[in-house]
Coordinates of C-alpha atoms in Angstrom, one line a residue:
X19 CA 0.0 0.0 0.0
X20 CA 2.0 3.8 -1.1
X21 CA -0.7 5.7 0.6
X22 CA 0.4 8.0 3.3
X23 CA -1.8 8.4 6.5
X24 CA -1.1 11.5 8.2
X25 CA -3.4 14.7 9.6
X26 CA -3.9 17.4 8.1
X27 CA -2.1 20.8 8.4
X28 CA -4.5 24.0 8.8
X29 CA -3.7 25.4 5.4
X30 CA -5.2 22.6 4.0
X31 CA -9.0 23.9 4.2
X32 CA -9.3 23.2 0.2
X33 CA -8.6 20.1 -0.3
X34 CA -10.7 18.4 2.8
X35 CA -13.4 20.7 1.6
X36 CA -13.1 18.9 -1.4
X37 CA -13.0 15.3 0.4
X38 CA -16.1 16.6 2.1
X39 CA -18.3 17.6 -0.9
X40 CA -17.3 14.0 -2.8
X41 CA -18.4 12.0 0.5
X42 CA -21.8 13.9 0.8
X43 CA -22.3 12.3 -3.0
X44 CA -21.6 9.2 -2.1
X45 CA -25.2 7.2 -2.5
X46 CA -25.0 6.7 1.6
X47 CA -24.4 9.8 2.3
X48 CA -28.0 10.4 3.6
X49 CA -27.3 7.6 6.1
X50 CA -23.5 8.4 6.6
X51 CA -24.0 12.2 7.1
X52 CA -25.7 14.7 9.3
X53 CA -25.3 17.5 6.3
X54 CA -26.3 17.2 2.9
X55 CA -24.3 17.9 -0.1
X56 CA -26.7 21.5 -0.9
X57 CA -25.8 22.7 2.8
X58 CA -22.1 21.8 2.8
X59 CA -21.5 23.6 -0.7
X60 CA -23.6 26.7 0.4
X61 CA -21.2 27.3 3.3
X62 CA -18.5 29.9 3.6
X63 CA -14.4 29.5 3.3
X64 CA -14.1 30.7 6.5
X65 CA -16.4 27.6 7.6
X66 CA -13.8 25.0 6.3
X67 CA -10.7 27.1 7.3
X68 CA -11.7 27.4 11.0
X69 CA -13.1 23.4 10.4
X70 CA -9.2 22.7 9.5
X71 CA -7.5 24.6 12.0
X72 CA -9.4 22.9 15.1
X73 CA -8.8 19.8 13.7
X74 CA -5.0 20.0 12.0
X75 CA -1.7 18.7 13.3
X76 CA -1.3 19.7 16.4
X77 CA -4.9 20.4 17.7
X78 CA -5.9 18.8 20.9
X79 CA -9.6 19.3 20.7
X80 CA -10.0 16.8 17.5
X81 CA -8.0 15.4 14.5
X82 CA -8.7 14.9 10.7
X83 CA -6.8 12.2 9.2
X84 CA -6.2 11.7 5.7
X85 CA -5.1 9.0 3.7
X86 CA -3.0 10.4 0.6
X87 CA -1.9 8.8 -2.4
X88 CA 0.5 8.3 -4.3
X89 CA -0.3 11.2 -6.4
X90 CA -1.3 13.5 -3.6
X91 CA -4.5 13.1 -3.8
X92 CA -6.9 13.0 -0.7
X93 CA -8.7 9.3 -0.9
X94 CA -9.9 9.0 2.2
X95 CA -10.5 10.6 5.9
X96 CA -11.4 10.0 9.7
X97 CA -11.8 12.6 12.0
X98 CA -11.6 11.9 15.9
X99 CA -13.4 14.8 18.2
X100 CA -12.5 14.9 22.2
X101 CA -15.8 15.2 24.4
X102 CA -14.4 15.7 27.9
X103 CA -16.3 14.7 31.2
X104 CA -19.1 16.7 32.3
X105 CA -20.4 18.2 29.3
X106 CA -23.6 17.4 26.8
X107 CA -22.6 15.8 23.2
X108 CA -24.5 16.9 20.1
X109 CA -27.3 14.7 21.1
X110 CA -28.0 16.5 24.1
X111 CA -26.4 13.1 25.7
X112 CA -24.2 13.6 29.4
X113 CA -20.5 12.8 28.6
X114 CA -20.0 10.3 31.2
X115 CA -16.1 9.9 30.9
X116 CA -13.7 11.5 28.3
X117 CA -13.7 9.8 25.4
X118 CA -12.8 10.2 21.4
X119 CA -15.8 10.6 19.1
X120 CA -15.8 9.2 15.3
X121 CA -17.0 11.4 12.6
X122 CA -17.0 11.9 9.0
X123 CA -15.6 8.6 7.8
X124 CA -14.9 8.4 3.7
X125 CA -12.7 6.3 1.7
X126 CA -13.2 6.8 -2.3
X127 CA -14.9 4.1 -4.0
X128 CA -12.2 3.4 -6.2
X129 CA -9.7 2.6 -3.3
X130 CA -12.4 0.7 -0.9
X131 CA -11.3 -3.2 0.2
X132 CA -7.7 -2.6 0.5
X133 CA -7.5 -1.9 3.9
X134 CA -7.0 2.0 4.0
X135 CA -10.3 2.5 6.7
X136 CA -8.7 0.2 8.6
X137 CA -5.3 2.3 8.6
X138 CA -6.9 5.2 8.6
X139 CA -9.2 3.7 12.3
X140 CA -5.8 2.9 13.6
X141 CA -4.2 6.4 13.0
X142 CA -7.3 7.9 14.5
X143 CA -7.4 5.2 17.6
X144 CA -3.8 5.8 18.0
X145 CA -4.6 9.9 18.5
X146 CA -7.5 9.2 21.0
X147 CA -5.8 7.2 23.0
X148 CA -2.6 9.3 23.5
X149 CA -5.1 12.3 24.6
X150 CA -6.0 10.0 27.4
X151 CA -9.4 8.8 26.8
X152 CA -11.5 6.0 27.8
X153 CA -13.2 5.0 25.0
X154 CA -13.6 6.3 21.6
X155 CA -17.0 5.8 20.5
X156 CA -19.2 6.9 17.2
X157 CA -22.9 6.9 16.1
X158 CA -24.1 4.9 13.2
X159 CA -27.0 4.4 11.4
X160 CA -29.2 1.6 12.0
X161 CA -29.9 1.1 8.0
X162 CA -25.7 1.6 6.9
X163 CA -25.7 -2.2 7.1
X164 CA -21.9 -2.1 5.6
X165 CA -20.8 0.8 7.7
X166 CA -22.1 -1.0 10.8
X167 CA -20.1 -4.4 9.7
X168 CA -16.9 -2.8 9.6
X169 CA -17.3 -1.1 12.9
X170 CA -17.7 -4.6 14.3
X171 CA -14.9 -5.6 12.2
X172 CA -12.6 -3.2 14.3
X173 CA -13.5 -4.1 17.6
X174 CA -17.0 -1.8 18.2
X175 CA -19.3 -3.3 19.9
X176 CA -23.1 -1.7 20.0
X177 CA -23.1 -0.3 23.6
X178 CA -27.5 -0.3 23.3
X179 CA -27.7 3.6 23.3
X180 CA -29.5 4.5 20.8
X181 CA -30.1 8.3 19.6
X182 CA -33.4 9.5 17.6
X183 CA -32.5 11.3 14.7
X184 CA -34.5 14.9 14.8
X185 CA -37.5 15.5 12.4
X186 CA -37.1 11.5 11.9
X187 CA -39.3 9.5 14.3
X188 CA -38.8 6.5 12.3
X189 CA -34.9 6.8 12.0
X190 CA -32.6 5.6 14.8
X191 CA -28.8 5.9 14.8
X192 CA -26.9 3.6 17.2
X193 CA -23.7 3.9 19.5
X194 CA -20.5 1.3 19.2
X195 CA -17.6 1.9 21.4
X196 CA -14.0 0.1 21.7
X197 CA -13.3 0.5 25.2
X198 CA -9.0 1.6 25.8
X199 CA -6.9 -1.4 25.5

């Protein structure tokens, strides 16, 4: 594999908007994503550039890793967000302990099955757990059948929170945590 897994740097903004606006086209996206591809292209520079500087090399509050190709191009991204102790998620859930939080997980179609989301889950595991946390959990949809699989696949387990999706009675999203070796 002559991909190179790293995070990104600030100046960067560009290119994971980019990443960002392919993923919100992928045909799960509506299952993957909490933003649509309309909302995320009607947003401002300054949304991504402030997006990439809390998460760049360096940033303690969360991490966007990338893998990059051979060519330079972006292929594929994790990003890992710190909830600390004591405060209230995005769900309006108590954070019971500080743990990492997966979000916005995308590899290109064209690279999938060779192993870069696993590489890319160890890079991001590997982050979490030297900020100290507990457990690094994430939220998935109870319909992303394949999404769900590889989760499993990498040691989540389904913890039985489960969290509503707004304006979507019938739509349930689902908690899986790997607890700190």
């Amino acid at each position: 594999m002559n991909y190179k897994i790293r995070s990104i740097r600030a100046d960067e903004w560009a290119d994971a908007k980019e990443l960002r606006l392919v993923a919100l086209q992928d045909p799960v996206a509506h299952l993957a994503f909490l933003e649509t591809y309309e909302a995320a292209l009607a947003r401002p520079d300054s949304f991504y550039q402030e997006r990439a500087v809390g998460a760049a090399e360096g940033a303690d509050g969360a991490q966007q890793i990338i893998a990059e190709g051979p060519d330079g191009e972006w292929v594929g991204t994790v990003t890992v967000l710190i909830e600390e102790a004591g405060t209230v998620d995005w769900a309006g859930f108590a954070v019971e302990q500080k743990q990492g939080h997966i979000v916005g997980v995308f590899v290109r179609p064209e690279v999938r099955g060779i192993g870069l989301t696993e590489v890319l889950f160890d890079a991001a595991l590997e982050w979490a757990w030297g900020r100290g946390v507990e457990r690094v959990r994430l939220i998935v949809h109870e319909d992303n059948e394949r999404a769900r699989r590889f989760y499993g696949k990498v040691g989540f387990v389904p913890t039985g929170v489960v969290v509503p999706l707004g304006g979507k009675a019938d739509e349930r999203e689902l908690e899986m945590v790997v607890e700190r070796p």
